[in-house]
Amino acid sequence: MNETTLVIGGHKVPVVTRQAIVVGTGSAGYCAAERLYDLGVKDVALVADHINGGTSRNAGSDKQTYYKLTLSGGDPDSVREMAQTLFEGGAVDGDTALVEAAVSAQGFLHLCELGVPFPRNKYGEYIGYKTDHDPRRRATSVGPYTSKAMVEHLQASVESKGIPTYDRCRVVDILTAEKDGKRRVIGLLVLRTDVEEGSDESRFLVFRTPNIVYATGGPAGIYGNRVYPNGQWGASGAAYRAGVDGKNLTEWQFGLASTNPKWNVSGTYMQVLPRFVSTAQDGSDEREFLTEAIPDYGRQLSLIFLKGYQWPFDIRKARDGSSLIDLLVYRETVLRGRKVYLDFRSNPMQSELDASKFDKEAYDYLEQAGALTGTPIERLRHMNEPAYQFYLEKNPGVDLKKEMLRIDLCAQHNNGGLVIDPWWRSNVEGLFPAGEADGVHGVYRPGGSALNAGQVAATRAATYISARRADTPVLDDYEFAAAAEARVKETFDLLDSATARAEQSGVENVHDYMKNVQDLMSAKAGPVRQKDEVEAAFRQVGQWLDEYETTVSAKIGSRRSVDRIFLVRDILTTAYVYLGAMAEYAEHAGNASRGSVLYTNPDGDLPVKGYGDDANTPLDMEDIFRFKLDGGAFNGEVQETSFRQDGEGKAAGSVNCSWRPVHQIPEDDDFFENVWRSYRETGNID
């Protein structure tokens, strides 16, 4: 370990030198640190905004899924079949899909060896089930908190190795330098949020390193309606400021979730057929609003049932399928300004359940579960008692026997992210995005594939660093100070001026400012988007970024707000880049809808009634819900997005998008003698 102090811009700043830094203490981050250590890169440290925060540790569902190669039964499967499934999600690169499939068993079995209790039958098979977008039975689970179990076991392994963690360190900037026309990582600047006001300790800490595994999670902070746990913000803005490009940024996954506590209402919560209710903001005027568009009893309840395992909003199911429910919730909350609830206390539409009206799929499932009678709460406790207990145990607790559960259509996962190659290298040398921060997914992905992708990303990045970058020299004090001075001094100056304004101002509205950005994103860049409104939002956020130093950082009046000025900048930057990508996509695709997003198209069609003689009759819905499917027209392309600052003191810069063909799945390379020879010579590492 090498800790020194440098004077940059007249400020003393402690510098910690490490061969590799892992940012993030979720399942991908801990895995990367552990893998690096085991592969010989022992000079590694973890950096966390909040060690107990984040999505991996605090999020889940009624049965949180881990997706991997089939390891049980007689169903045929192979690495290439799994790669093909991932590739068919659309806008997915075949080489990274092949790596995800090939390394999935290694990552999964490693977790098993660490003690994550994935279920096995008495013969030792790791049993599986089908999840969404899954043709096999590749999914498995340890229950609602699969990712939490992963984090806890990975953390225990990391701590047993003595790998240090620097907690309460918020990313401010990734420090880079140019060499031979190539931008490369030289370090990381963080704000120490645990340093007391008036302390002699520096508010800042610099890590000097040539290698950063960037496992900061998805950019949850840009949306107001989100199911991400509180405190999960992401730090993608710092990566874009450093010149890292984005990939498939338009592709988000949205789904129905409770708002307090934040939790996906998938699986059993839908399959027990709760009543969907909306009210005015004051709680009056209670309505079963689904009946307005879906008056047929059997059809409405069958669609509610299907939401259990067709949980993410899917535009292909919005015309006459289960995702129509998502649009009706959106209409109630966004267009009509009402609150929406699930009511488990009584049955939808009528007091007694009439299962004879259900579709066969719903009837057979509930009959097998012994749940064709009673109320939703009785069915829930019969089928999945832990799902009921979960809400009782949360803070605040919700007793589904006695009260309704407020829900909304929320951002749940970003399928896009920072660019990566098959070794999880970004376009900035030495930076390796991992987990939800990277852009490995496309339009669709099998449920649970994100947990697998994070373990694969960590393994690949660590393998490459240990083989090719373990001896990469760090800059000496003089070189480092010269290369980092401009960016670090800019940060010091911003904090100093913001602190001075905080002392003169009694106004604290940084959080209001953040809320404005988040509300704008949810309203204009959520599951329903209109091209002109996305473009207007892009211009608005660009204006806010340009005015950042004089407007945003001036609107602080407390220590807590000073701590968050860099978080506000990161969220603004990220939202700006994402809005630029969304606006360009709408232009490129001609407002064609795909994935988990409806792009309003005046020439498109409305959802239809979907049953009986009126099956193709359009529903009486607002024109905002007119859409045309892209039909997979752009599945063979990847949108990449770059952000470059324009200088002259302006924070907002240019956002530029380009399209390229997806990388195809590589041809078989399985002649043993050739592979073995090259493995002996190079480890088969590019």
mmCIF file of N, CA and C in Angstrom, residues 219 222 233-238 240 249 252 521 541 545 568-580:
data_model
loop_
_atom_site.group_PDB
_atom_site.id
_atom_site.type_symbol
_atom_site.label_atom_id
_atom_site.label_comp_id
_atom_site.label_asym_id
_atom_site.label_seq_id
_atom_site.Cartn_x
_atom_site.Cartn_y
_atom_site.Cartn_z
ATOM 1 N N PRO A 219 -28.000 3.629 -13.599
ATOM 2 C CA PRO A 219 -28.188 5.047 -13.254
ATOM 3 C C PRO A 219 -29.597 5.323 -12.744
ATOM 4 N N ILE A 222 -31.710 8.947 -12.274
ATOM 5 C CA ILE A 222 -32.282 9.843 -13.276
ATOM 6 C C ILE A 222 -33.803 9.752 -13.334
ATOM 7 N N TRP A 233 -27.978 5.380 -6.804
ATOM 8 C CA TRP A 233 -27.982 6.487 -7.758
ATOM 9 C C TRP A 233 -27.305 6.127 -9.073
ATOM 10 N N GLY A 234 -26.248 5.296 -8.998
ATOM 11 C CA GLY A 234 -25.388 5.105 -10.149
ATOM 12 C C GLY A 234 -24.351 6.216 -10.218
ATOM 13 N N ALA A 235 -23.372 6.037 -11.071
ATOM 14 C CA ALA A 235 -22.329 7.059 -11.248
ATOM 15 C C ALA A 235 -21.878 7.087 -12.700
ATOM 16 N N SER A 236 -22.817 6.893 -13.615
ATOM 17 C CA SER A 236 -22.469 6.846 -15.038
ATOM 18 C C SER A 236 -22.014 8.198 -15.561
ATOM 19 N N GLY A 237 -22.508 9.287 -14.958
ATOM 20 C CA GLY A 237 -22.133 10.615 -15.434
ATOM 21 C C GLY A 237 -20.637 10.843 -15.405
ATOM 22 N N ALA A 238 -19.968 10.355 -14.370
ATOM 23 C CA ALA A 238 -18.517 10.510 -14.289
ATOM 24 C C ALA A 238 -17.832 9.770 -15.429
ATOM 25 N N TYR A 240 -19.145 9.205 -18.457
ATOM 26 C CA TYR A 240 -19.351 9.966 -19.691
ATOM 27 C C TYR A 240 -18.463 11.204 -19.717
ATOM 28 N N LEU A 249 -28.526 2.914 -24.857
ATOM 29 C CA LEU A 249 -29.001 3.663 -23.693
ATOM 30 C C LEU A 249 -30.517 3.824 -23.685
ATOM 31 N N TRP A 252 -34.568 0.519 -21.570
ATOM 32 C CA TRP A 252 -34.860 0.325 -20.150
ATOM 33 C C TRP A 252 -35.922 -0.751 -19.991
ATOM 34 N N MET A 521 -37.673 13.161 -16.360
ATOM 35 C CA MET A 521 -37.331 11.897 -17.015
ATOM 36 C C MET A 521 -38.493 10.913 -16.964
ATOM 37 N N VAL A 541 -32.502 19.827 -19.976
ATOM 38 C CA VAL A 541 -31.421 19.306 -19.133
ATOM 39 C C VAL A 541 -30.079 19.875 -19.584
ATOM 40 N N LEU A 545 -27.481 21.871 -17.239
ATOM 41 C CA LEU A 545 -26.057 21.528 -17.138
ATOM 42 C C LEU A 545 -25.179 22.742 -17.416
ATOM 43 N N VAL A 568 -25.716 15.686 -8.017
ATOM 44 C CA VAL A 568 -26.612 16.392 -8.935
ATOM 45 C C VAL A 568 -25.972 16.496 -10.319
ATOM 46 N N ARG A 569 -24.701 16.843 -10.363
ATOM 47 C CA ARG A 569 -24.016 16.947 -11.655
ATOM 48 C C ARG A 569 -23.988 15.602 -12.376
ATOM 49 N N ASP A 570 -23.748 14.527 -11.631
ATOM 50 C CA ASP A 570 -23.701 13.213 -12.249
ATOM 51 C C ASP A 570 -25.056 12.835 -12.834
ATOM 52 N N ILE A 571 -26.131 13.114 -12.098
ATOM 53 C CA ILE A 571 -27.475 12.792 -12.569
ATOM 54 C C ILE A 571 -27.838 13.641 -13.780
ATOM 55 N N LEU A 572 -27.503 14.933 -13.732
ATOM 56 C CA LEU A 572 -27.767 15.805 -14.874
ATOM 57 C C LEU A 572 -27.028 15.323 -16.122
ATOM 58 N N THR A 573 -25.746 14.999 -15.954
ATOM 59 C CA THR A 573 -24.953 14.535 -17.090
ATOM 60 C C THR A 573 -25.530 13.258 -17.680
ATOM 61 N N THR A 574 -25.859 12.322 -16.803
ATOM 62 C CA THR A 574 -26.409 11.049 -17.269
ATOM 63 C C THR A 574 -27.733 11.250 -17.992
ATOM 64 N N ALA A 575 -28.635 12.031 -17.386
ATOM 65 C CA ALA A 575 -29.932 12.285 -18.021
ATOM 66 C C ALA A 575 -29.751 12.945 -19.381
ATOM 67 N N TYR A 576 -28.809 13.868 -19.477
ATOM 68 C CA TYR A 576 -28.549 14.572 -20.742
ATOM 69 C C TYR A 576 -28.104 13.594 -21.829
ATOM 70 N N VAL A 577 -27.187 12.703 -21.493
ATOM 71 C CA VAL A 577 -26.691 11.733 -22.469
ATOM 72 C C VAL A 577 -27.811 10.775 -22.882
ATOM 73 N N TYR A 578 -28.575 10.307 -21.910
ATOM 74 C CA TYR A 578 -29.653 9.361 -22.214
ATOM 75 C C TYR A 578 -30.744 10.004 -23.067
ATOM 76 N N LEU A 579 -31.127 11.229 -22.739
ATOM 77 C CA LEU A 579 -32.142 11.916 -23.540
ATOM 78 C C LEU A 579 -31.659 12.139 -24.969
ATOM 79 N N GLY A 580 -30.376 12.457 -25.123
ATOM 80 C CA GLY A 580 -29.828 12.610 -26.468
ATOM 81 C C GLY A 580 -29.924 11.328 -27.268
#
